Short mmCIF file of C-alpha atoms and ligand atoms in Angstrom, two decimals:
data_model
loop_
_atom_site.label_atom_id
_atom_site.label_comp_id
_atom_site.label_asym_id
_atom_site.label_seq_id
_atom_site.Cartn_x
_atom_site.Cartn_y
_atom_site.Cartn_z
CA MET N 1 0.09 0.16 0.33
CA ASP N 2 0.68 3.64 -0.47
CA LYS N 3 0.16 6.69 2.02
CA ASN N 4 1.07 10.25 2.80
CA ILE N 5 1.24 10.51 6.22
CA VAL N 6 1.69 14.11 8.08
CA VAL N 7 4.34 13.72 10.31
CA ILE N 8 4.15 17.04 12.75
CA LEU N 9 7.12 16.55 15.49
CA GLY N 10 6.07 19.36 17.86
CA ASP N 11 7.59 20.76 21.07
CA GLY N 12 9.29 19.29 23.75
CA ILE N 13 10.27 15.35 23.16
CA GLY N 14 8.09 14.74 20.13
CA PRO N 15 10.34 14.87 18.18
CA GLU N 16 12.78 11.80 19.76
CA VAL N 17 9.03 9.87 20.22
CA THR N 18 8.17 10.59 16.82
CA LYS N 19 11.38 9.54 15.47
CA GLN N 20 11.55 6.30 16.77
CA SER N 21 8.11 5.51 15.50
CA LEU N 22 9.25 6.64 11.80
CA LYS N 23 12.12 4.04 12.82
CA VAL N 24 9.56 1.24 13.32
CA LEU N 25 7.94 2.47 10.25
CA ASP N 26 10.47 1.92 8.25
CA ALA N 27 11.20 -1.36 9.49
CA VAL N 28 7.07 -2.40 8.77
CA SER N 29 7.54 -0.73 4.90
CA LYS N 30 10.60 -3.17 4.61
CA LYS N 31 8.59 -6.20 5.88
CA PHE N 32 5.97 -5.80 4.13
CA GLY N 33 6.13 -4.06 0.81
CA HIS N 34 4.78 -0.53 2.14
CA GLU N 35 5.65 2.93 1.33
CA PHE N 36 5.10 5.76 3.52
CA HIS N 37 5.29 9.39 1.88
CA TYR N 38 6.22 11.75 4.70
CA SER N 39 5.60 15.65 4.59
CA TYR N 40 6.98 17.07 7.76
CA GLY N 41 4.38 20.19 9.43
CA LEU N 42 4.86 22.56 11.79
CA MET N 43 2.65 23.10 14.93
CA GLY N 44 2.58 24.59 18.49
CA ALA N 45 5.63 26.35 19.86
CA ASP N 46 7.80 25.05 16.86
CA ALA N 47 6.13 26.48 14.65
CA ILE N 48 5.60 29.82 16.62
CA ASP N 49 9.64 29.97 16.76
CA LYS N 50 9.23 29.72 13.27
CA THR N 51 6.53 31.42 11.82
CA GLY N 52 4.36 33.36 14.80
CA ASN N 53 1.62 31.22 14.18
CA PRO N 54 1.27 28.48 16.09
CA LEU N 55 -1.09 26.11 13.10
CA PRO N 56 0.34 27.50 9.75
CA ASP N 57 -2.34 27.19 7.04
CA GLU N 58 1.03 24.60 4.87
CA THR N 59 0.35 22.21 7.62
CA LEU N 60 -3.00 22.21 7.68
CA GLU N 61 -3.66 22.08 3.93
CA MET N 62 -1.08 19.45 4.35
CA CYS N 63 -2.87 17.44 6.38
CA LYS N 64 -6.18 17.54 4.71
CA ASP N 65 -4.85 15.68 2.09
CA SER N 66 -3.09 12.81 3.46
CA ASP N 67 -3.58 9.36 4.76
CA ALA N 68 -2.74 9.97 8.74
CA ILE N 69 -1.48 12.24 10.87
CA LEU N 70 1.26 11.41 13.37
CA PHE N 71 1.80 13.95 16.14
CA GLY N 72 4.63 13.98 18.83
CA ALA N 73 3.24 16.56 21.62
CA ILE N 74 2.97 20.37 22.03
CA GLY N 75 4.08 22.68 24.89
CA HIS N 76 6.55 25.08 26.07
CA PRO N 77 7.24 26.18 29.81
CA LYS N 78 7.98 29.94 28.33
CA TYR N 79 4.01 29.81 27.70
CA ASP N 80 2.57 28.18 30.86
CA ASN N 81 4.44 30.36 33.03
CA ASP N 82 2.63 33.47 30.48
CA PRO N 83 -0.76 34.24 31.42
CA THR N 84 -1.17 36.93 29.76
CA ALA N 85 0.24 35.54 26.38
CA LYS N 86 -2.02 35.82 23.50
CA VAL N 87 -0.49 33.39 21.11
CA ARG N 88 0.13 29.51 22.94
CA PRO N 89 0.91 26.39 21.31
CA GLU N 90 -2.13 24.33 22.37
CA GLN N 91 -4.37 27.04 20.33
CA GLY N 92 -2.91 24.57 17.26
CA LEU N 93 -3.86 21.68 18.47
CA LEU N 94 -6.94 22.62 19.79
CA ARG N 95 -7.35 24.39 16.37
CA ILE N 96 -6.24 21.71 14.06
CA ARG N 97 -8.82 19.06 16.06
CA LYS N 98 -11.79 21.35 15.08
CA GLU N 99 -10.72 22.97 12.04
CA LEU N 100 -10.44 18.96 10.68
CA GLN N 101 -13.58 18.15 12.95
CA LEU N 102 -11.58 15.12 14.73
CA TYR N 103 -14.54 15.18 17.36
CA ALA N 104 -13.26 12.51 19.22
CA ASN N 105 -10.39 11.26 20.96
CA ILE N 106 -10.08 7.55 21.52
CA ARG N 107 -7.53 6.56 24.55
CA PRO N 108 -7.04 3.04 25.17
CA ILE N 109 -5.88 1.82 28.92
CA THR N 110 -4.18 -1.36 28.75
CA THR N 111 -1.73 -2.54 31.63
CA TYR N 112 1.08 -4.69 31.52
CA PRO N 113 1.01 -7.59 34.18
CA SER N 114 5.59 -6.88 34.28
CA LEU N 115 4.88 -3.23 34.75
CA HIS N 116 2.10 -3.52 37.68
CA HIS N 117 4.85 -3.38 40.44
CA LEU N 118 5.67 0.75 38.76
CA SER N 119 1.76 1.13 39.24
CA PRO N 120 1.32 3.22 42.95
CA LEU N 121 -1.91 0.43 43.02
CA LYS N 122 -2.23 -2.55 45.07
CA GLU N 123 -1.36 -5.27 42.37
CA LYS N 124 -4.85 -7.33 42.50
CA ASN N 125 -6.58 -4.21 41.54
CA LEU N 126 -4.71 -3.75 37.96
CA GLU N 127 -5.27 -7.76 36.53
CA ASN N 128 -7.63 -7.46 33.36
CA VAL N 129 -7.74 -3.38 33.21
CA ASP N 130 -8.58 -3.28 29.74
CA PHE N 131 -10.72 -0.20 29.17
CA ILE N 132 -10.97 2.94 26.69
CA ILE N 133 -11.94 6.45 27.09
CA PHE N 134 -13.94 8.50 24.15
CA ARG N 135 -13.29 11.46 24.46
CA GLU N 136 -15.11 14.19 23.07
CA LEU N 137 -12.72 16.92 21.60
CA THR N 138 -13.98 19.87 19.40
CA GLY N 139 -16.76 20.88 22.31
CA GLY N 140 -17.36 22.02 25.64
CA ILE N 141 -15.91 24.31 27.74
CA TYR N 142 -12.10 24.09 25.81
CA PHE N 143 -14.44 25.96 22.82
CA GLY N 144 -16.85 27.65 24.60
CA GLU N 145 -16.91 31.81 24.48
CA LYS N 146 -14.52 32.99 26.54
CA SER N 147 -14.38 36.52 28.66
CA LEU N 148 -12.33 38.80 30.75
CA ASN N 149 -13.35 41.97 32.44
CA ALA N 150 -11.64 45.16 31.13
CA GLU N 151 -9.99 45.32 34.92
CA GLY N 152 -9.03 41.29 34.75
CA THR N 153 -10.52 40.77 37.52
CA ILE N 154 -13.32 38.84 36.23
CA ALA N 155 -12.92 35.55 34.13
CA SER N 156 -15.79 33.08 32.35
CA ASP N 157 -14.95 30.37 30.08
CA SER N 158 -18.75 28.68 29.01
CA CYS N 159 -19.54 24.95 28.65
CA THR N 160 -21.75 24.47 25.53
CA TYR N 161 -23.00 21.02 23.93
CA SER N 162 -25.29 20.19 20.80
CA ARG N 163 -27.49 17.07 20.92
CA GLU N 164 -25.42 16.99 17.47
CA GLU N 165 -22.07 16.62 19.02
CA ILE N 166 -22.86 14.96 21.73
CA GLU N 167 -24.83 12.19 19.25
CA ARG N 168 -22.12 12.09 16.84
CA ILE N 169 -20.02 10.65 19.34
CA ALA N 170 -21.99 8.17 21.37
CA HIS N 171 -22.32 6.74 17.83
CA LEU N 172 -18.98 6.11 17.62
CA ALA N 173 -18.55 5.17 21.48
CA PHE N 174 -21.98 2.38 21.37
CA HIS N 175 -20.61 0.56 17.95
CA PHE N 176 -16.84 0.61 19.90
CA ALA N 177 -18.66 -1.11 22.97
CA GLY N 178 -20.42 -3.96 20.91
CA LYS N 179 -17.52 -5.37 19.07
CA PRO N 180 -16.81 -9.47 19.35
CA GLU N 181 -13.43 -8.30 21.12
CA ARG N 182 -15.32 -5.43 23.83
CA ARG N 183 -17.18 -6.43 27.08
CA LYS N 184 -20.27 -4.67 26.34
CA LYS N 185 -20.80 -2.18 28.18
CA LEU N 186 -20.29 1.48 28.36
CA THR N 187 -20.09 4.43 30.48
CA LEU N 188 -21.29 8.20 30.22
CA VAL N 189 -19.12 9.90 32.86
CA ASP N 190 -20.93 13.66 33.74
CA LYS N 191 -22.06 15.78 36.28
CA ALA N 192 -25.75 15.51 35.55
CA ASN N 193 -26.24 17.00 39.40
CA VAL N 194 -25.51 19.83 38.90
CA LEU N 195 -24.66 21.00 35.39
CA GLU N 196 -27.39 21.25 32.29
CA THR N 197 -24.86 20.57 29.35
CA SER N 198 -24.31 16.84 31.69
CA ARG N 199 -28.17 16.22 31.18
CA LEU N 200 -28.24 16.87 27.64
CA TRP N 201 -25.73 14.10 27.55
CA ARG N 202 -27.60 12.35 29.90
CA LYS N 203 -30.81 12.41 27.64
CA VAL N 204 -28.66 11.68 24.29
CA VAL N 205 -27.69 8.16 25.53
CA GLN N 206 -30.88 7.11 27.31
CA GLU N 207 -32.08 8.06 24.21
CA ILE N 208 -29.83 6.44 21.93
CA ALA N 209 -29.12 3.04 23.83
CA PRO N 210 -31.91 0.78 22.20
CA GLN N 211 -30.73 1.21 19.17
CA TYR N 212 -27.74 -0.76 20.94
CA SER N 213 -29.57 -3.97 22.35
CA ASN N 214 -26.45 -5.31 23.59
CA VAL N 215 -24.69 -3.05 25.42
CA THR N 216 -25.19 -2.14 29.08
CA VAL N 217 -25.56 1.72 29.85
CA ASP N 218 -24.17 3.14 32.96
CA TYR N 219 -24.33 6.23 34.17
CA MET N 220 -21.56 7.90 36.80
CA PHE N 221 -20.89 11.25 37.94
CA VAL N 222 -17.02 12.65 37.57
CA ASP N 223 -15.78 12.67 40.42
CA ASN N 224 -16.94 9.15 41.32
CA ALA N 225 -15.48 7.56 37.94
CA ALA N 226 -12.25 9.55 39.33
CA MET N 227 -12.62 7.09 42.47
CA GLN N 228 -13.40 4.27 41.08
CA ILE N 229 -10.74 4.76 38.42
CA ILE N 230 -8.36 3.45 40.95
CA ILE N 231 -10.14 1.25 43.36
CA ASN N 232 -11.54 -0.55 40.83
CA PRO N 233 -10.52 0.27 37.13
CA LYS N 234 -11.82 -3.42 36.36
CA GLN N 235 -15.38 -2.71 36.50
CA PHE N 236 -15.25 -0.02 33.14
CA ASP N 237 -15.19 -1.10 29.35
CA VAL N 238 -15.59 1.66 27.48
CA ILE N 239 -16.25 5.52 28.94
CA LEU N 240 -18.06 8.33 26.89
CA THR N 241 -17.58 11.65 28.35
CA GLU N 242 -16.92 15.39 27.05
CA ASN N 243 -14.05 16.69 26.41
CA MET N 244 -12.63 18.09 30.06
CA PHE N 245 -13.34 15.44 31.83
CA GLY N 246 -12.34 13.35 29.74
CA ASP N 247 -8.95 15.45 29.51
CA ILE N 248 -8.42 14.78 33.24
CA LEU N 249 -9.72 11.13 33.86
CA SER N 250 -7.24 9.82 30.82
CA ASP N 251 -4.41 11.21 32.21
CA GLU N 252 -5.27 9.60 36.03
CA ALA N 253 -5.77 6.17 34.49
CA SER N 254 -2.17 6.54 32.74
CA VAL N 255 -1.49 5.65 36.59
CA LEU N 256 -3.01 2.50 36.28
CA THR N 257 -0.59 0.97 33.47
CA GLY N 258 2.27 2.55 35.33
CA SER N 259 3.55 4.88 32.93
CA LEU N 260 1.74 7.65 31.30
CA GLY N 261 4.76 7.34 28.57
CA LEU N 262 2.62 4.42 27.69
CA LEU N 263 -0.60 5.77 26.12
CA PRO N 264 -1.21 6.31 22.76
CA SER N 265 -4.32 8.02 21.24
CA ALA N 266 -6.27 8.32 17.90
CA SER N 267 -8.16 11.33 17.35
CA VAL N 268 -11.62 10.79 15.09
CA GLY N 269 -13.87 12.27 13.29
CA THR N 270 -14.59 13.75 9.09
CA GLY N 271 -11.28 14.92 8.86
CA THR N 272 -7.84 12.51 8.49
CA VAL N 273 -7.23 10.92 11.44
CA LEU N 274 -4.54 12.03 14.33
CA PHE N 275 -2.61 9.82 16.08
CA GLU N 276 -0.61 11.09 19.47
CA PRO N 277 0.50 10.13 22.27
CA ILE N 278 -1.52 11.54 25.62
CA HIS N 279 2.11 12.53 27.26
CA GLY N 280 2.95 16.40 26.82
CA SER N 281 6.10 17.87 25.93
CA TYR N 282 8.30 17.07 28.76
CA PRO N 283 10.38 19.87 28.45
CA GLN N 284 12.80 18.63 31.06
CA ALA N 285 13.34 15.45 29.18
CA ALA N 286 13.50 16.90 25.79
CA GLY N 287 17.44 16.15 23.86
CA LYS N 288 18.15 13.62 26.79
CA ASP N 289 17.36 10.53 25.01
CA ILE N 290 15.50 9.94 27.89
CA ALA N 291 11.85 10.16 27.35
CA ASN N 292 9.69 7.52 26.63
CA PRO N 293 8.66 6.62 22.64
CA ILE N 294 6.17 3.15 23.32
CA GLY N 295 2.77 6.33 23.60
CA SER N 296 4.14 7.10 19.93
CA ILE N 297 5.24 4.42 18.91
CA LEU N 298 1.59 2.23 19.71
CA SER N 299 -0.16 5.51 18.24
CA THR N 300 1.75 4.49 15.17
CA ALA N 301 0.26 0.86 15.30
CA MET N 302 -3.61 2.50 16.10
CA MET N 303 -2.37 4.09 13.05
CA LEU N 304 -1.22 1.11 10.89
CA GLN N 305 -4.92 -0.16 12.04
CA TYR N 306 -6.33 2.67 10.93
CA LEU N 307 -4.72 1.98 7.28
CA SER N 308 -6.33 -1.55 7.34
CA MET N 309 -2.71 -3.21 8.73
CA GLU N 310 -3.92 -5.73 11.17
CA GLU N 311 -1.37 -8.41 10.44
CA GLU N 312 1.12 -4.85 10.89
CA ALA N 313 0.14 -2.91 14.14
CA ALA N 314 -0.50 -6.25 15.71
CA LEU N 315 3.02 -7.05 15.41
CA VAL N 316 3.59 -3.97 16.59
CA ARG N 317 1.82 -4.31 19.72
CA GLU N 318 3.33 -7.70 20.25
CA ALA N 319 7.13 -6.35 19.59
CA VAL N 320 6.35 -3.83 22.72
CA ALA N 321 5.16 -5.98 25.20
CA TRP N 322 7.59 -8.22 24.36
CA LEU N 323 10.21 -5.51 25.06
CA LEU N 324 8.10 -4.21 28.81
CA ASN N 325 8.43 -7.98 29.49
CA ALA N 326 11.75 -8.68 29.00
CA LYS N 327 12.27 -4.91 30.94
CA PHE N 328 13.75 -2.69 28.40
CA VAL N 329 12.20 -0.14 29.36
CA THR N 330 12.81 4.29 29.68
CA LYS N 331 13.64 6.05 32.86
CA ASP N 332 10.20 7.07 33.93
CA ILE N 333 10.11 2.91 34.14
CA ASP N 334 13.16 1.86 36.08
CA PRO N 335 15.40 5.11 37.20
CA ILE N 336 17.74 2.46 37.60
CA ASN N 337 18.12 0.01 35.15
CA TYR N 338 17.12 2.43 31.94
CA TYR N 339 17.24 2.44 27.82
CA PHE N 340 17.56 5.00 25.51
CA THR N 341 14.46 6.54 23.47
CA SER N 342 16.47 5.83 20.44
CA THR N 343 17.66 1.91 22.12
CA ILE N 344 13.32 1.59 22.78
CA GLY N 345 13.33 2.54 19.18
CA ASP N 346 16.24 0.51 17.61
CA LEU N 347 14.95 -2.93 19.39
CA VAL N 348 10.67 -2.28 18.41
CA SER N 349 11.98 -2.20 14.90
CA ASP N 350 14.40 -4.64 14.78
CA TYR N 351 11.72 -7.15 16.47
CA VAL N 352 9.75 -5.83 13.87
CA ALA N 353 12.35 -6.58 11.00
CA ASP N 354 13.14 -9.94 12.95
CA ARG N 355 16.71 -8.58 12.99
CA LEU N 356 16.18 -9.89 16.24
CA PRO N 357 17.67 -13.53 16.93
CA ASN N 358 15.67 -16.60 19.07
CA ASP N 359 18.45 -16.56 21.57
CA MET N 360 18.70 -12.62 21.30
CA ASN N 361 22.19 -11.65 23.23
CA ARG N 362 20.46 -9.85 26.06
CA SER N 363 24.70 -8.50 26.88
CA ASN N 364 25.03 -6.95 23.59
CA ILE N 365 22.03 -4.86 23.96
CA GLU N 366 23.25 -4.01 27.88
CA LEU N 367 25.85 -2.30 26.34
CA ARG N 368 23.37 0.18 25.62
CA LYS N 369 22.18 0.14 28.59
CA SER N 370 22.48 4.27 30.23
CA THR N 371 24.42 2.40 33.20
CA LEU N 372 26.33 1.02 31.40
CA ILE N 373 27.42 4.05 29.63
C1 LIG U 1 -4.26 16.46 25.96
C2 LIG U 1 -3.74 17.98 26.27
C3 LIG U 1 -3.89 18.97 25.00
C4 LIG U 1 -5.41 18.44 26.05
C5 LIG U 1 -3.69 20.37 25.87
C6 LIG U 1 -1.98 20.04 25.22
C7 LIG U 1 -4.55 21.57 24.96
O1 LIG U 1 -3.70 17.89 27.15
O2 LIG U 1 -4.77 16.06 24.47
O3 LIG U 1 -4.63 15.81 26.59
O4 LIG U 1 -6.16 19.63 26.72
O5 LIG U 1 -6.73 18.43 25.08
MG1 LIG U 2 -4.77 16.20 28.53
#
């Protein structure tokens, strides 16, 4: 297959983790005979530095004409600590989501037995945890009217949702929950005891539910959900929620897996689908070859699956599971015995390309371990 992919390296650790995904794609294309054509687009603080605009029109046009977008990370501390900045890196990501109408952000939460001990939660609570968050991505408080009075003393962000915005993501989530491999349970997370928008979410979901009679629906307030994710995460199968609740709960849920650096995501809707790890730009680690590239590599696996390359996607996931099991992990996971970002990228690519011998000589790889260098 021939595919056009826009690569947006972005800020902080974005470039170094995305480069590992490109190595993996290279191995996939060689092994399976695909051609991936890359165009590079700017977005975020990097784009502001080079063009003054967090999402230049060229990037947007490139994205519209491509088969998929692979994105690294966004954000820079110089903007985080300046509440008066009018132009901010994150505006680029928010605008691309809106322009491409990527209204659903899909975040799978998978745990790996070999990493259970790294989670602050009890190991017995982590067994068989496998759920997926469908986060609404182009509405709600993120995109509502904002105001600040002339004195700079009163500010507001309004939260608005329309029936259509709720319906389209709800159908996606129900459809997904009904798939043979899922456990046929959908939990709507909201704050319907307080918020009008949440009551509309509940009403719309209740109306849609009968069309998916094989899926059981459960309703949960967001404060309780935040607690349930920690005390009993295996109860969840598909979580459906609005934009900001989904943002917060998905970072919280990453604790179950052992590291935020492991989690991938796909943003889908009407335009070109965008794949990105859920972690941020982690500026303290940028350029040090210590960031975890697995979130990006698993986002690449989601991209391959979306491009109908099922076998390829499965092989990348198998490579990651093998790596984690063999304790080839980055510093966020093991601060003492860790491997570099680039080594992890090489190992996943080698696995995909069958370059790792069956009786792999671990000591060769040990040479690339941080503590020995
Ligand atoms: C995410 C991020 C973004 C968000 C930021 C960078 C705007 O936290 O993708 O979860 O809040 O949506
Ligand atoms: Mg977030």
